[in-house]
Coordinates of N, CA and C in Angstrom, one line a residue:
X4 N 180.0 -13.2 85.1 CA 179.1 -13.4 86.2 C 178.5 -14.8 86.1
X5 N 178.3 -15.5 87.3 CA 177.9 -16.7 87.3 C 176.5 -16.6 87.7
X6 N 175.4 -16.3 86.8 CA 174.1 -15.8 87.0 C 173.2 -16.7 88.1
X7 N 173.3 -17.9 88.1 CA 172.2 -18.7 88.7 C 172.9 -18.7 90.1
X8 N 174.5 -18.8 90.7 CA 175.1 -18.4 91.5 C 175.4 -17.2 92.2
X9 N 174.9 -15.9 91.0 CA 174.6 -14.6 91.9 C 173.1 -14.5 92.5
X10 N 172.4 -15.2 91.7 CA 170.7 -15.2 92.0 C 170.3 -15.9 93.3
X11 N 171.2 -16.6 93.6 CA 170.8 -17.9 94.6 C 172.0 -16.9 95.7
X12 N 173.2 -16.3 95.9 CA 173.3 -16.1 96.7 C 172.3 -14.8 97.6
X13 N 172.0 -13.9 96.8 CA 171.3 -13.0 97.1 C 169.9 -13.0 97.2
X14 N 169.1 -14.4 96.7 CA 167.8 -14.8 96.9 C 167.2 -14.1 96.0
X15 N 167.7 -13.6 94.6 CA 166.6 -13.5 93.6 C 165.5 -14.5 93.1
X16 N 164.2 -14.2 93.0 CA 163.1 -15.0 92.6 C 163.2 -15.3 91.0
X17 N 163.2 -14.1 89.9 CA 163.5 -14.4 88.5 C 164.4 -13.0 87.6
X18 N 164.5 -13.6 86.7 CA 164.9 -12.3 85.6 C 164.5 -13.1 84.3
X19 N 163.9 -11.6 83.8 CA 163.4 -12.1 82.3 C 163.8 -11.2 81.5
X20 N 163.8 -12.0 80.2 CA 164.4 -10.9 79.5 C 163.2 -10.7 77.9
X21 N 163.0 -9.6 77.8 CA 161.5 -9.3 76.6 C 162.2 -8.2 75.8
X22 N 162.1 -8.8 74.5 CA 162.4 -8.3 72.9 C 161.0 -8.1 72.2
X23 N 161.0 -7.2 71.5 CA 160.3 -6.8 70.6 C 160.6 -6.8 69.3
X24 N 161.2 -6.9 68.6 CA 161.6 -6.5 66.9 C 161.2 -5.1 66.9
X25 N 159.8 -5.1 66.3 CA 159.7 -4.1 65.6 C 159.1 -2.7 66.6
X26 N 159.4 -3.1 67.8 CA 159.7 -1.7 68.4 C 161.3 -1.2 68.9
X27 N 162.0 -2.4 68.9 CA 163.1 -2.0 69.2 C 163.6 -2.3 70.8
X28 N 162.4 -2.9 71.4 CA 162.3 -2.5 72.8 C 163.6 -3.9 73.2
X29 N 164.3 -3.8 74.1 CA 165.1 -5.2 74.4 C 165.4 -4.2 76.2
X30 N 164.5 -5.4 77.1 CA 164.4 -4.9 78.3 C 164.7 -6.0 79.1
X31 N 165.0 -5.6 80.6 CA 165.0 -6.6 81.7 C 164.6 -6.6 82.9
X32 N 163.4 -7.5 83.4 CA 163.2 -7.7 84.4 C 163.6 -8.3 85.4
X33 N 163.9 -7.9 87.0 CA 164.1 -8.7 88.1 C 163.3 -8.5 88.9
X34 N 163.0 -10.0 89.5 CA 162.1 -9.5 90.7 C 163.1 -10.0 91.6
X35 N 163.1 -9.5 92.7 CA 164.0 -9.9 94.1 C 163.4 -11.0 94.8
X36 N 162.4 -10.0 95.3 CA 161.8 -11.1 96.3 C 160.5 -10.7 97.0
X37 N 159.2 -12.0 96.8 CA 158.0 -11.5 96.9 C 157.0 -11.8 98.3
X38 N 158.2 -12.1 99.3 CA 157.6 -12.4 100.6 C 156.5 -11.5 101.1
X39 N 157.0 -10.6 101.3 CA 155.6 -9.5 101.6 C 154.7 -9.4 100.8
X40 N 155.1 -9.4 99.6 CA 153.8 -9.3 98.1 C 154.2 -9.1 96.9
X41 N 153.6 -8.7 96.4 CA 154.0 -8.5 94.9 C 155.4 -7.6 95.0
X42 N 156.0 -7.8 93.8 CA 157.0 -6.5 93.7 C 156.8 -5.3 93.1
X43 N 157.2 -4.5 93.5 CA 156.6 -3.0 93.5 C 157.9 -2.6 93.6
X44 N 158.5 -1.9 91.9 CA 159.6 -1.1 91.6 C 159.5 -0.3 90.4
X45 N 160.1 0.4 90.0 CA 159.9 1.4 88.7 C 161.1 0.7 87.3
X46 N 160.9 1.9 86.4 CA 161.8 1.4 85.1 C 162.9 2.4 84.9
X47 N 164.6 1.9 84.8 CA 164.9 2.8 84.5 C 165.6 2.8 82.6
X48 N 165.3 3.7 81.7 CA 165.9 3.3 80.4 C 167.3 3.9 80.5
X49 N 168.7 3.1 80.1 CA 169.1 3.8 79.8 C 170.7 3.3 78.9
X50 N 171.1 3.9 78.4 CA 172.0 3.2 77.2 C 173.5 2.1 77.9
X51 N 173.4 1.4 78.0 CA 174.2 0.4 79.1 C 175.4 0.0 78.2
X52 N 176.9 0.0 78.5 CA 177.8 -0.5 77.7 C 177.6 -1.8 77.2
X53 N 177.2 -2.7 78.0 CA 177.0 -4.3 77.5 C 175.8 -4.5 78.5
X54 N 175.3 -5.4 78.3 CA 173.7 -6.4 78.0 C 174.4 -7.4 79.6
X55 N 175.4 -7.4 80.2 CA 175.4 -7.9 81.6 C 175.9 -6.6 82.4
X56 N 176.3 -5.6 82.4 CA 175.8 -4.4 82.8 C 174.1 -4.0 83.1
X57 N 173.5 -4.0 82.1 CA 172.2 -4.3 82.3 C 171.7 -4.7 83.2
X58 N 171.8 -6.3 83.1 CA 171.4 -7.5 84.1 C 171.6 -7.0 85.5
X59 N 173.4 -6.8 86.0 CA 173.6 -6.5 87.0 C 172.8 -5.3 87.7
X60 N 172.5 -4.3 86.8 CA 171.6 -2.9 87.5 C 170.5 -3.8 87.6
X61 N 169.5 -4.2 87.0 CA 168.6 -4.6 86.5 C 168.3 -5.1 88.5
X62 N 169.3 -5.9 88.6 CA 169.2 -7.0 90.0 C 169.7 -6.1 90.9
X63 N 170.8 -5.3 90.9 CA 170.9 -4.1 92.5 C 169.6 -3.6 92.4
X64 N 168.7 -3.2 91.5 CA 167.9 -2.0 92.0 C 166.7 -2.4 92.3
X65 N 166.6 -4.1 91.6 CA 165.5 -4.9 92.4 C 165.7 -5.0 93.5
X66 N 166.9 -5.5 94.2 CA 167.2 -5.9 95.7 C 166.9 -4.3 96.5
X67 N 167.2 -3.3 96.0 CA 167.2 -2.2 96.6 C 165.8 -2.1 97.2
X68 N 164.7 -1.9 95.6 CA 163.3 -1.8 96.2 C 162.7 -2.8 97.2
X69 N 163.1 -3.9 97.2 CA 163.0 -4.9 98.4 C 163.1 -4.1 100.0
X70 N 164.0 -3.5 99.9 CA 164.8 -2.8 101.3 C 164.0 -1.3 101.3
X71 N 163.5 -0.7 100.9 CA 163.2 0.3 100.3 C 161.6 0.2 100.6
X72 N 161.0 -1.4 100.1 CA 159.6 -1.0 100.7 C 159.4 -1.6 101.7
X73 N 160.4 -2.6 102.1 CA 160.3 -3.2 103.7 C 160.4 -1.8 104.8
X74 N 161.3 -0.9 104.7 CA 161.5 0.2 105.6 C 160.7 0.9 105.5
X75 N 159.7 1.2 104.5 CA 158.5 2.0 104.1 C 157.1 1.2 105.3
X76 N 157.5 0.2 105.3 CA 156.7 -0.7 105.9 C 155.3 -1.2 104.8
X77 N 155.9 -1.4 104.0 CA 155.0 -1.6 103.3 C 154.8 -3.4 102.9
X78 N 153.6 -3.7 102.0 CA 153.7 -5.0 102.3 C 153.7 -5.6 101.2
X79 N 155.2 -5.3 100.6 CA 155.7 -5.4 98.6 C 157.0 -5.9 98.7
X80 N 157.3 -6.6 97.4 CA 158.3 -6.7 97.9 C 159.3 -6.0 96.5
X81 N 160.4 -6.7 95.9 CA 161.0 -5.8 95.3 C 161.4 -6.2 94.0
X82 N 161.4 -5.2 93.0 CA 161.7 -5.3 91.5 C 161.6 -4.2 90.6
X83 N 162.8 -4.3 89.3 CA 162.8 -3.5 88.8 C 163.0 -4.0 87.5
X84 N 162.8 -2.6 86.3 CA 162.7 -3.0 85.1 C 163.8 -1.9 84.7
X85 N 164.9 -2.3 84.2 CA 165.4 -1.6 82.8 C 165.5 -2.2 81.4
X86 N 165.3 -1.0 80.8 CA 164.9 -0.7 79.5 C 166.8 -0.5 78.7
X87 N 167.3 -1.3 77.8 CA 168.1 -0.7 77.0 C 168.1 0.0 76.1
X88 N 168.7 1.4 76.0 CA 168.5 2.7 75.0 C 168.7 3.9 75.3
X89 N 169.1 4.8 74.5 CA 169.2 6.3 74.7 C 167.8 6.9 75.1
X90 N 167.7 7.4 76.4 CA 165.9 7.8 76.4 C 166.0 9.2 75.7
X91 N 167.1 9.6 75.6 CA 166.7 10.5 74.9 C 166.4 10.8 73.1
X92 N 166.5 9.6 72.9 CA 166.0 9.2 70.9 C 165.3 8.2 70.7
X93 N 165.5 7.0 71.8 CA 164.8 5.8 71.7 C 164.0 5.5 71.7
X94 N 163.2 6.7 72.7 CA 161.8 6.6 73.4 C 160.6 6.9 72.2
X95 N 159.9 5.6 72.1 CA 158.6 5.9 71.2 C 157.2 5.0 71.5
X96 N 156.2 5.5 71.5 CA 154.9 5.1 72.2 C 154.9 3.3 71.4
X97 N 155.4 2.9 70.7 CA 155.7 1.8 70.5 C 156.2 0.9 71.3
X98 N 157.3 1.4 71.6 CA 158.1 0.6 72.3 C 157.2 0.5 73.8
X99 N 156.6 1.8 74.3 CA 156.3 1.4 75.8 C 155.0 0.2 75.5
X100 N 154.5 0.8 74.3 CA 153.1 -0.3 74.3 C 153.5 -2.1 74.7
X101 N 155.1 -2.1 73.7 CA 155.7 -3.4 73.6 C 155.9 -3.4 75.3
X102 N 156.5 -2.8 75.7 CA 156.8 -3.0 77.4 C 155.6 -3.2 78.2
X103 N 155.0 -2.7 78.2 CA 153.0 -2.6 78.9 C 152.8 -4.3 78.8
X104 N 152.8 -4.9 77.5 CA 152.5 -5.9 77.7 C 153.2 -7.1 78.2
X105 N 154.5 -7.0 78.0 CA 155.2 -8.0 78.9 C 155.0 -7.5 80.6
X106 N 154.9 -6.1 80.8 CA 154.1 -6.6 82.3 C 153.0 -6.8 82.6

């Protein structure tokens, strides 16, 4: 994938990417797009084959909430966080603390 070329066709604003060490936490942020307002999306964790698998969810489900709170009529715009890891072993108040603060 040609990142700065899929970003620019679909009008993504950013993607970040926040590591932790010693919680383990290795996550990714997109925001879509903040014309109406902030982005306003949820997190999903979940064990991804590879790390541009990730990315790519990471960016459909930001663009989704875009579409999602425009039709809501609301005045947000769109973004989401996944988390890479088994939620079902990975998950530890560590890690979300590490997450908490990168947003």
């Amino acid at each position: 994938m040609e990142l700065f070329k899929y970003m620019e066709k679909y009008d993504y604003e950013q993607l970040l990417f926040c590591q932790d060490k010693e919680s383990g936490l290795k996550a990714i942020i997109a925001i879509h797009d903040t014309t109406l307002g902030p982005a306003l999306g949820g997190t999903r964790m979940w064990m991804y084959n590879s790390e541009e698998e990730a990315i790519e969810d990471a960016l459909r489900l930001a663009r989704g909430m875009t579409y999602k709170n425009a039709a809501a009529g609301l005045n947000l715009g769109g973004g989401k966080t996944v988390i890479i890891g088994d939620p079902r072993k990975d998950k530890n108040e560590a890690m979300f603390r590490a997450f908490g603060r990168f947003i």
